[in-house]
Coordinates of C-alpha atoms in Angstrom, one line a residue:
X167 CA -19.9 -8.7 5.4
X168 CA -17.5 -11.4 4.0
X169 CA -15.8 -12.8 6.7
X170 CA -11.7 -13.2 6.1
X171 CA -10.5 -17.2 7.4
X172 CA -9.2 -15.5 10.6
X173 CA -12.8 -14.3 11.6
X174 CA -16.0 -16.7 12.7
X175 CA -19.1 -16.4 14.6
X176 CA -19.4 -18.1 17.7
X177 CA -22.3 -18.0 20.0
X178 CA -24.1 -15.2 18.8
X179 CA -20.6 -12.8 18.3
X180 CA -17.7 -12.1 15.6
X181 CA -14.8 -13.6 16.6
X182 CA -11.1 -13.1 15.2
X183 CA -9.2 -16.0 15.5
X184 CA -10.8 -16.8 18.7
X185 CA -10.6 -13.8 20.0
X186 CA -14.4 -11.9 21.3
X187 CA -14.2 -8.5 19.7
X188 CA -16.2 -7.0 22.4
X189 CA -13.2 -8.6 25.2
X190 CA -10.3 -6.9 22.3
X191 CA -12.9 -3.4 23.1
X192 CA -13.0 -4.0 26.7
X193 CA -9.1 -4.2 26.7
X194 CA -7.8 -1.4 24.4
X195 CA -10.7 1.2 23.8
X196 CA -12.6 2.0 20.5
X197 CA -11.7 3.1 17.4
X198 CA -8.8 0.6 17.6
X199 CA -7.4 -0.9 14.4
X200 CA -7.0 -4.7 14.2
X201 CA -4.6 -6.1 12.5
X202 CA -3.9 -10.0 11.8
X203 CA -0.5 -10.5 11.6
X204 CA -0.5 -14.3 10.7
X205 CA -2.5 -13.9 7.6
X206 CA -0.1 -11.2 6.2
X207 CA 2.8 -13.4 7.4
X208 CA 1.0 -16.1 4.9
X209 CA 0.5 -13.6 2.2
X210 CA 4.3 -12.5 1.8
X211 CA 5.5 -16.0 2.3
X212 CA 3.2 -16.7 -0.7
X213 CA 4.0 -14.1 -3.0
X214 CA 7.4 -14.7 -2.7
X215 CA 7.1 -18.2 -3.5
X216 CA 5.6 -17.5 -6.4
X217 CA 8.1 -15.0 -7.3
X218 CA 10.3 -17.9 -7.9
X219 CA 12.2 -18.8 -10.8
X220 CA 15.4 -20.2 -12.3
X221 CA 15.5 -17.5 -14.8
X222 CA 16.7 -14.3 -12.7
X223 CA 16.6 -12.9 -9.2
X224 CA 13.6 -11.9 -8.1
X225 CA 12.1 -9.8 -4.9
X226 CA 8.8 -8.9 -3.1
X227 CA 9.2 -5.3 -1.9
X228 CA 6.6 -3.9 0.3
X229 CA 5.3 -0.6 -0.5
X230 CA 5.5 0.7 2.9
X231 CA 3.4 3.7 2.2
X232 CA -0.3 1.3 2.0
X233 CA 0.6 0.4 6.1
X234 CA 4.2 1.2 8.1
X235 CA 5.0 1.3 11.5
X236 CA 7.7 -0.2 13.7
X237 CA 6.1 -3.5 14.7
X238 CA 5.3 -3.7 10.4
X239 CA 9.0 -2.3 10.0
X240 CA 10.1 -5.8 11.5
X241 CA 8.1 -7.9 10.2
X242 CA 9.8 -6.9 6.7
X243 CA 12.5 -7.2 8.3
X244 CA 12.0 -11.0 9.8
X245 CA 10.1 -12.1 6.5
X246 CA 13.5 -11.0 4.2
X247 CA 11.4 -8.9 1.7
X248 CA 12.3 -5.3 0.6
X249 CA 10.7 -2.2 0.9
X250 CA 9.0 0.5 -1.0
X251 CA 10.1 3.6 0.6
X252 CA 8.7 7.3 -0.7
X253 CA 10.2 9.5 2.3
X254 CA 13.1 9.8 4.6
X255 CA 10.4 9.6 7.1
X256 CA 9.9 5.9 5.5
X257 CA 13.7 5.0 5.3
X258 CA 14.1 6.4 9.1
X259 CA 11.4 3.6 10.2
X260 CA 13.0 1.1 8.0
X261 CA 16.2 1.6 9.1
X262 CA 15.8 1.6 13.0
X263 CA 13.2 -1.3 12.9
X264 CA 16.0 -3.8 11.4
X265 CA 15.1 -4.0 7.2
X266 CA 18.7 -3.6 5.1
X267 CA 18.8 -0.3 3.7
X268 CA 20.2 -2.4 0.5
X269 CA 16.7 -4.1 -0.1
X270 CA 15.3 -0.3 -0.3
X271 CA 14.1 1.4 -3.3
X272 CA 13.6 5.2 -2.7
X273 CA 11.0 6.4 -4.2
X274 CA 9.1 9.7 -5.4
X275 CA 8.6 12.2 -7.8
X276 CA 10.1 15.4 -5.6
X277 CA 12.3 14.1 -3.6
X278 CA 14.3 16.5 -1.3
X279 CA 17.7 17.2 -1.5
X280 CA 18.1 16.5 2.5
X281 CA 16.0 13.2 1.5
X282 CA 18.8 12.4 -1.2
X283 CA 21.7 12.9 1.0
X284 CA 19.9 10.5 3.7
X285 CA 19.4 8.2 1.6
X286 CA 22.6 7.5 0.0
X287 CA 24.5 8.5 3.5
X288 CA 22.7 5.6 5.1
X289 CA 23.3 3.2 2.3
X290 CA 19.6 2.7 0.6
X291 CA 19.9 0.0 -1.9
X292 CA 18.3 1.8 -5.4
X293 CA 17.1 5.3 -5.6
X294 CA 14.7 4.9 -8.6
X295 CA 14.8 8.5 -10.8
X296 CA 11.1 10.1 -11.1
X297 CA 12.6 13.0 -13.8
X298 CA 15.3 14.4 -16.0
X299 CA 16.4 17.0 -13.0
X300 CA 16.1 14.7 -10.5
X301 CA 18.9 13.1 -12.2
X302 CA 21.2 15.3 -11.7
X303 CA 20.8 16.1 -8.3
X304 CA 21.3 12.4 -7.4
X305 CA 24.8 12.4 -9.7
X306 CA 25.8 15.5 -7.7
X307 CA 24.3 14.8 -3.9
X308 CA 26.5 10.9 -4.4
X309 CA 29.5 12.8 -5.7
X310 CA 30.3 14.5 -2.5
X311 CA 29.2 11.7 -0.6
X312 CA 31.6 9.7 -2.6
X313 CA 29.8 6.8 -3.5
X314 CA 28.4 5.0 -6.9
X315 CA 24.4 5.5 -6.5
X316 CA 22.2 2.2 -8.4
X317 CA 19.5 3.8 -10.2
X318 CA 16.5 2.9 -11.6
X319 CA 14.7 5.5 -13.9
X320 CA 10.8 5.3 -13.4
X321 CA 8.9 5.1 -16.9
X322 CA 5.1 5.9 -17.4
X323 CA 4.5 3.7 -20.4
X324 CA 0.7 5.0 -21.5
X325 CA -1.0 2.2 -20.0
X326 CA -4.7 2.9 -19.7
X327 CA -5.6 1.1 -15.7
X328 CA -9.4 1.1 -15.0
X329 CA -9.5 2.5 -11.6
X330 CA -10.2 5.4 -9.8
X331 CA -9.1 8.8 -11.3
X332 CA -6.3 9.3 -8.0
X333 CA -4.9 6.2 -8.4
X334 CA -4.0 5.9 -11.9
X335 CA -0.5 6.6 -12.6
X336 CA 0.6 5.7 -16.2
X337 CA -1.7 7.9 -17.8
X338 CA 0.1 10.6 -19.9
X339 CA -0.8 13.1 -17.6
X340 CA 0.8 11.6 -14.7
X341 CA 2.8 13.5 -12.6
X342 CA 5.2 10.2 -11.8
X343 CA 7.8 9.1 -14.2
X344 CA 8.8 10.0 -17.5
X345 CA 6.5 9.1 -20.6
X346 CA 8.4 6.4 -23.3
X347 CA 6.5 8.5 -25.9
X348 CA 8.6 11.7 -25.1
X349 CA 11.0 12.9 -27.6
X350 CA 13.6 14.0 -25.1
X351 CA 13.5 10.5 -23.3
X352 CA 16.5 9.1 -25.2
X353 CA 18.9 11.7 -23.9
X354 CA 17.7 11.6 -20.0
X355 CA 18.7 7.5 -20.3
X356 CA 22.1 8.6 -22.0
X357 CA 22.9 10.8 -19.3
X358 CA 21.7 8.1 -16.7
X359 CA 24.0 5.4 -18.2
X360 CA 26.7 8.0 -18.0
X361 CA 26.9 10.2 -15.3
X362 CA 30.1 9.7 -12.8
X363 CA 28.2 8.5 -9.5
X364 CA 25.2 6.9 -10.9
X365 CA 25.0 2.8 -11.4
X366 CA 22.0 2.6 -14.2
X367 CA 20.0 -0.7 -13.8
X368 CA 16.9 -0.3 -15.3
X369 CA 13.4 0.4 -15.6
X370 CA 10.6 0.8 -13.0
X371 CA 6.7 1.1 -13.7
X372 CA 3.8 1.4 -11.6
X373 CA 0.3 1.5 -13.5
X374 CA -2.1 2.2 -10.7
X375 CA -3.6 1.0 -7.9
X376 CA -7.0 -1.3 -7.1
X377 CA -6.5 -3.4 -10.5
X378 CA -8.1 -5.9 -11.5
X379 CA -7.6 -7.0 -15.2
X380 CA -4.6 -9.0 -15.0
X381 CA -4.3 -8.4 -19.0
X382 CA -3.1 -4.9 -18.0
X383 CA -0.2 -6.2 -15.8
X384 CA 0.7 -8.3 -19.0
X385 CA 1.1 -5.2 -21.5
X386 CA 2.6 -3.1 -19.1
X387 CA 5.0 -5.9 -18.8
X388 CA 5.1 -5.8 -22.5
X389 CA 5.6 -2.3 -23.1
X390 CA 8.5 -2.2 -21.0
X391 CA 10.8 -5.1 -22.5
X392 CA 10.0 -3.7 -25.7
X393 CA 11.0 -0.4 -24.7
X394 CA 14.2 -1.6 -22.7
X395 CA 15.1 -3.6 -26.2
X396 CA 15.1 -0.4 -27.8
X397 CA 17.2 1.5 -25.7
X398 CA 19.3 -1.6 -25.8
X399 CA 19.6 -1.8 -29.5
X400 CA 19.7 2.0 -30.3
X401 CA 22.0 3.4 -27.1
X402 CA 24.0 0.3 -26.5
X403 CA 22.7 0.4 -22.9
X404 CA 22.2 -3.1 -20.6
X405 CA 19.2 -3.8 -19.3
X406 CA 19.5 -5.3 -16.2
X407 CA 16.1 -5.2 -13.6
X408 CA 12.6 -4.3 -14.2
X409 CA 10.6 -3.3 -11.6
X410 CA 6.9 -3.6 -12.5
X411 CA 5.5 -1.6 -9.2
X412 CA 2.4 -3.4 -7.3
X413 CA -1.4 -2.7 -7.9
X414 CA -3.0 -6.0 -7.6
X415 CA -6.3 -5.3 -6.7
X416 CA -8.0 -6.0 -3.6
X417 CA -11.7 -6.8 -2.2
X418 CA -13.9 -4.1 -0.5
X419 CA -17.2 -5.4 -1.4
X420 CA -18.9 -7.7 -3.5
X421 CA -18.7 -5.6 -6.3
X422 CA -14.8 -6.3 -6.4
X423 CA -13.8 -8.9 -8.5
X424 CA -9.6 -9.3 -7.4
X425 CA -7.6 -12.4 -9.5
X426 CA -5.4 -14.6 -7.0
X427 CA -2.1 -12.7 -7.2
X428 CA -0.3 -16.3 -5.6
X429 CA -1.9 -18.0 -8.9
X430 CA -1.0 -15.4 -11.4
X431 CA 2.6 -14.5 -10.3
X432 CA 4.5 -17.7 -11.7
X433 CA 2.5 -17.0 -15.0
X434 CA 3.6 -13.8 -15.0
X435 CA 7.3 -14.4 -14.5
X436 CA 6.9 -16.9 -17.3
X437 CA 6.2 -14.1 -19.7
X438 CA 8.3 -11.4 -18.5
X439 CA 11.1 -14.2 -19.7
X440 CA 9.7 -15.3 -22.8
X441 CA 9.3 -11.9 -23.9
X442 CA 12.8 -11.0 -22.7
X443 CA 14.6 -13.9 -24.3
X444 CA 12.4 -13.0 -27.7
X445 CA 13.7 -9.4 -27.3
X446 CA 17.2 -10.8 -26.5
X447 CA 17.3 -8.9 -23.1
X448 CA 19.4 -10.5 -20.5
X449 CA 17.7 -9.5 -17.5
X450 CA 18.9 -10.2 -14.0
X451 CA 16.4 -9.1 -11.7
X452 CA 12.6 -8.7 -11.4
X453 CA 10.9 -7.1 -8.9
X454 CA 7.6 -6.1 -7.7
X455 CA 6.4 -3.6 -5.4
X456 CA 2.7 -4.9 -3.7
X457 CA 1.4 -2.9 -0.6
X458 CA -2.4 -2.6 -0.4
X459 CA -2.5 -6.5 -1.6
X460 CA -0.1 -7.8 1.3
X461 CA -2.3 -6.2 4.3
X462 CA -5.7 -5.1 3.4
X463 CA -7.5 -8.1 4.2
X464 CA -5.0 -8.1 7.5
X465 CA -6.6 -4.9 8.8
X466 CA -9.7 -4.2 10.1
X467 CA -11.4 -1.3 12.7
X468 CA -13.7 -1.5 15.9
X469 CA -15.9 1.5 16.4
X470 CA -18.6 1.8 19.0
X471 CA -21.8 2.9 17.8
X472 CA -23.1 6.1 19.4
X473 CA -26.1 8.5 18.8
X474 CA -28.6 7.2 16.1
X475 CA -30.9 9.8 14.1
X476 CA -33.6 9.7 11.6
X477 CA -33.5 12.6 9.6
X478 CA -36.6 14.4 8.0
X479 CA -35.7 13.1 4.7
X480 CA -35.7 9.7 6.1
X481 CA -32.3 8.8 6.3
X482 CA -31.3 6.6 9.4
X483 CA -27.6 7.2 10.3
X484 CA -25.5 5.9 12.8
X485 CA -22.7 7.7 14.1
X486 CA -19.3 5.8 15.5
X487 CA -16.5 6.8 17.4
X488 CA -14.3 7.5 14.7
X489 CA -14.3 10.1 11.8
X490 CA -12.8 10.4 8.3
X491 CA -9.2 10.8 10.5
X492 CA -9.0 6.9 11.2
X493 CA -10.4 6.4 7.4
X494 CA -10.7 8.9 4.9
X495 CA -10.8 7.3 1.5
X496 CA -15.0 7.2 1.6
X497 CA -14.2 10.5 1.7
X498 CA -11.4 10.7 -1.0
X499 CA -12.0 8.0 -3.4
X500 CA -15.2 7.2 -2.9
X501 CA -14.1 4.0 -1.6
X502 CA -17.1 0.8 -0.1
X503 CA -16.8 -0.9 2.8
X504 CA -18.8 -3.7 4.4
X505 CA -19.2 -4.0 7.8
X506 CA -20.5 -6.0 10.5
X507 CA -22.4 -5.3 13.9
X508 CA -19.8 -8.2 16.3
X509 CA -22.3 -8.4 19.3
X510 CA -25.3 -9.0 16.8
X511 CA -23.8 -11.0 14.3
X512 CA -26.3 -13.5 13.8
X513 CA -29.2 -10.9 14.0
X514 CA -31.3 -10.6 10.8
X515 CA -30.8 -7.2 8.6
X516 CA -33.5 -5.3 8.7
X517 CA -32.9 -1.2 8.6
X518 CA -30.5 0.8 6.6
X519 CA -28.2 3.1 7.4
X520 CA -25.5 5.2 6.4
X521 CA -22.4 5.0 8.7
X522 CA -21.0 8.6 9.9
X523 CA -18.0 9.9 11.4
X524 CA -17.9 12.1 14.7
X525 CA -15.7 15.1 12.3
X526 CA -17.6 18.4 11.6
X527 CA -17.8 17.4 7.7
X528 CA -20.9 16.2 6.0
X529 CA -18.9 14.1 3.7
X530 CA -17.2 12.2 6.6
X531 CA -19.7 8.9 6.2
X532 CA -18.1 5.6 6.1
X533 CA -20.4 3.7 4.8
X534 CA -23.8 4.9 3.1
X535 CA -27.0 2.7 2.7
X536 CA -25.5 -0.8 4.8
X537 CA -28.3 -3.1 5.5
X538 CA -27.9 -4.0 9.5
X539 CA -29.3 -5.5 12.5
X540 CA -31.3 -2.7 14.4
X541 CA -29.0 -0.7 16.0
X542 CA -28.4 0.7 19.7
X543 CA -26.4 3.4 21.6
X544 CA -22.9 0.6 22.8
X545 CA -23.0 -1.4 19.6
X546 CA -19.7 -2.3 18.3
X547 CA -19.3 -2.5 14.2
X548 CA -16.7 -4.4 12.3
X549 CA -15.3 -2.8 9.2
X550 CA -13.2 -5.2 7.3
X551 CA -10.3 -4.1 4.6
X552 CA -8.8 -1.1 6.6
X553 CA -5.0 -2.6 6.5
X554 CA -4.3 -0.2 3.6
X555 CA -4.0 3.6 3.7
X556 CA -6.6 3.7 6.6
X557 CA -3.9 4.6 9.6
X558 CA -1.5 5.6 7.2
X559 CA -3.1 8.7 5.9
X560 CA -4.4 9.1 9.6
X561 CA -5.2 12.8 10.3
X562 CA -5.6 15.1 14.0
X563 CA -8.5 17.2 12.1
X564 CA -10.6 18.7 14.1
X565 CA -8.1 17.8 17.0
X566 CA -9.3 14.2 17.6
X567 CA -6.6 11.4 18.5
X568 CA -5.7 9.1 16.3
X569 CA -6.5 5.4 17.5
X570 CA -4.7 2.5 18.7
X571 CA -3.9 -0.4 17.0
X572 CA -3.4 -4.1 18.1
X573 CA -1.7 -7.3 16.0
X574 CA -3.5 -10.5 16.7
X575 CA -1.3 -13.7 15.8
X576 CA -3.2 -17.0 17.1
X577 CA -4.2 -17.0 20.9
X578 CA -2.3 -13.4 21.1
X579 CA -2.8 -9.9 21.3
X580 CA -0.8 -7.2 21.5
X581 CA -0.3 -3.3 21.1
X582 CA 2.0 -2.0 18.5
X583 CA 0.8 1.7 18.7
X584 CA -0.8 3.6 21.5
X585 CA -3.7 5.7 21.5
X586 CA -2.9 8.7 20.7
X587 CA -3.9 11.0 23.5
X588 CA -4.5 15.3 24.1
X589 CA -1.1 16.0 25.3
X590 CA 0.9 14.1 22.4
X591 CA -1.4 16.2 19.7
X592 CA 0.5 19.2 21.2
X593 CA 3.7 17.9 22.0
X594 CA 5.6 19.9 18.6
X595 CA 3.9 23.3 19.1
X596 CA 5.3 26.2 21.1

């Protein structure tokens, strides 16, 4: 496993940041999700750095949905950066956790009327428009709140991203955003730069997810000025921001090959202005929208290693503690891992096994075919990259509790949500 800077072994055992794994397993229980809150403090402050520029205002917005809870909530809050928000359920947490609801951008491509209404009633910065009818429900729901609602409308420009299948987005098949190749598309940005309680900004675009070709970032980025100087030069219509989503790729395994986002940020501001003063666009904002990028490599999981079997075909699995309900993108995307046995670190690899969750599903495996120390019943494993859509998409199937997670910063530790426990599961039924 590729250790993140935070992490070293020390006398035999994985360490993070000084801290024995085994003493953070004593203290809070197993699964428990780990995650490092000075590294992700380092990554914000560096993206925004490199967001930068003389040219036009620029902001780092956190897509909440990769990782949000209320300790996260104020860290966006402390560190100044926006947020990413796709439900009321997201604004709510925002909101009561400190971030200005001006530095939101609500997003989502069926958002609920009851959603709307929250969101403009409690002052949410940009409400960026998925579709032609969400348009007018926006107009309408601001009209009898009274207020003038900034808009963004959400464009799928046709840009092919090579990842996985469920996190492409800009396809033309997409269900987010409305296609620059459709023949209607014209109208919906008239009606935008002229409805009554609507404030039309700009564009927004979000390709995909887990990419790493930074060439795609740069014709997305292309697409879109060139698009916004048509509307500009056909409709008469300013634009003002671009908001060219997140996506940066990230690294699972050694098969991932991520580019330094810090590195290729100033680069990319550099073009998003030379093509916008070539176009003639005078834009006064840029924005992106990273989430899976800012706290991956922040997160990690402790599981204890339980019953071990050797099947008749001659598989060796070990089962953990948790279950696709702490982690289920093995499950849905297909997604690697690596992985590390923290009381045997320095123990030579010598079996393989496939990794398997405690849920009644033979597809809930973790990790298949991991080369590891021999293993025993009290073990603890290490899986690293589990900041992103790990408790976030956290399920109660099969009526197991969800697990607690811890921040480390330096020579602390501390709990930011409990173990979810029998009673709590059953708190909302009659």
């Amino acid at each position: 496993m590729r250790l993140e800077k935070y992490q070293n072994v020390q006398d035999g055992r994985l360490k993070h940041a000084g801290h024995d794994y085994l003493e953070l397993a004593e203290t809070y229980g197993t699964p428990l999700y780990i995650f490092d809150e000075a590294s992700f403090r380092e990554r914000v402050k560096g993206y925004q750095q490199a967001m930068e520029t003389p040219y036009f205002e620029t902001e780092v917005l956190y897509a909440s949905k990769a990782l949000l809870t209320k300790a996260i909530a104020r860290l966006i809050s402390e560190l100044g950066i926006g947020q990413d928000v796709v439900s009321a359920g997201e604004i709510f947490t925002g909101i009561h956790n400190g971030v200005n609801p001006e530095k939101m951008y609500f997003h989502g491509n069926n958002k609920l009327n009851q959603e709307i209404r929250y969101a403009i009633e409690n002052n949410v910065g940009t409400i960026v428009i998925d579709n032609r009818m969400e348009v007018e429900r926006v107009n309408q729901i601001a009209g009898e709140v009274g207020k003038k609602q900034r808009v963004l409308l959400r464009l799928n420009p046709g840009v092919e991203a090579h990842t996985h299948e469920y996190i492409m987005t800009a396809n033309l098949d997409s269900k987010f955003g409305e296609s620059v190749f459709d023949e209607a598309i014209d109208t919906v940005i008239q009606r935008l730069a002229t409805a009554e309680n609507l404030n039309f900004a700009g564009f927004h675009s979000h390709i995909g997810s887990q990419i790493f070709e930074e060439a795609s970032f740069y014709k997305a980025a292309t697409e879109l000025l060139t698009f916004s100087a048509a509307v500009q030069n056909k409709l008469g219509i300013k634009i003002e921001e671009i908001n060219f989503g997140g996506g940066f790729g990230v690294y699972y395994t050694e098969t991932d090959q991520p580019f330094n986002v810090v590195d290729f940020l100033p680069n990319f501001i550099e073009h998003v202005h030379a093509e916008a003063v070539k176009l003639e666009i005078n834009l006064k904002k840029v924005t992106i929208e990273p989430g899976r990028s800012l706290v991956n490599a922040s997160g990690s999981t402790l599981y204890e290693i339980g019953d071990l079997k050797h099947t008749a075909g001659g598989k060796d699995y070990a089962f953990i503690d948790g279950s696709m309900n702490d982690n289920i993108r093995p499950a849905l995307y297909q997604a690697k891992y690596e992985a590390m046995v923290v009381n045997k670190a320095e123990f030579p690899a010598e079996k393989t096994y496939t990794i398997a969750g405690k849920a009644c599903e033979s597809g809930d495996k973790i990790i298949e075919n991991i080369e590891l120390p021999e293993l025993t019943t009290g073990d603890l494993l290490l899986v690293n990259g589990t900041g992103a859509y790990n408790y976030s998409m956290a399920s109660n199937y099969n009526r197991i509790p969800r697990p607690a997670m811890i921040h480390v910063i330096e020579d602390k530790h501390y709990l930011t949500v409990k173990r979810e426990s029998f009673e709590e599961m059953m708190m909302r039924e009659i």
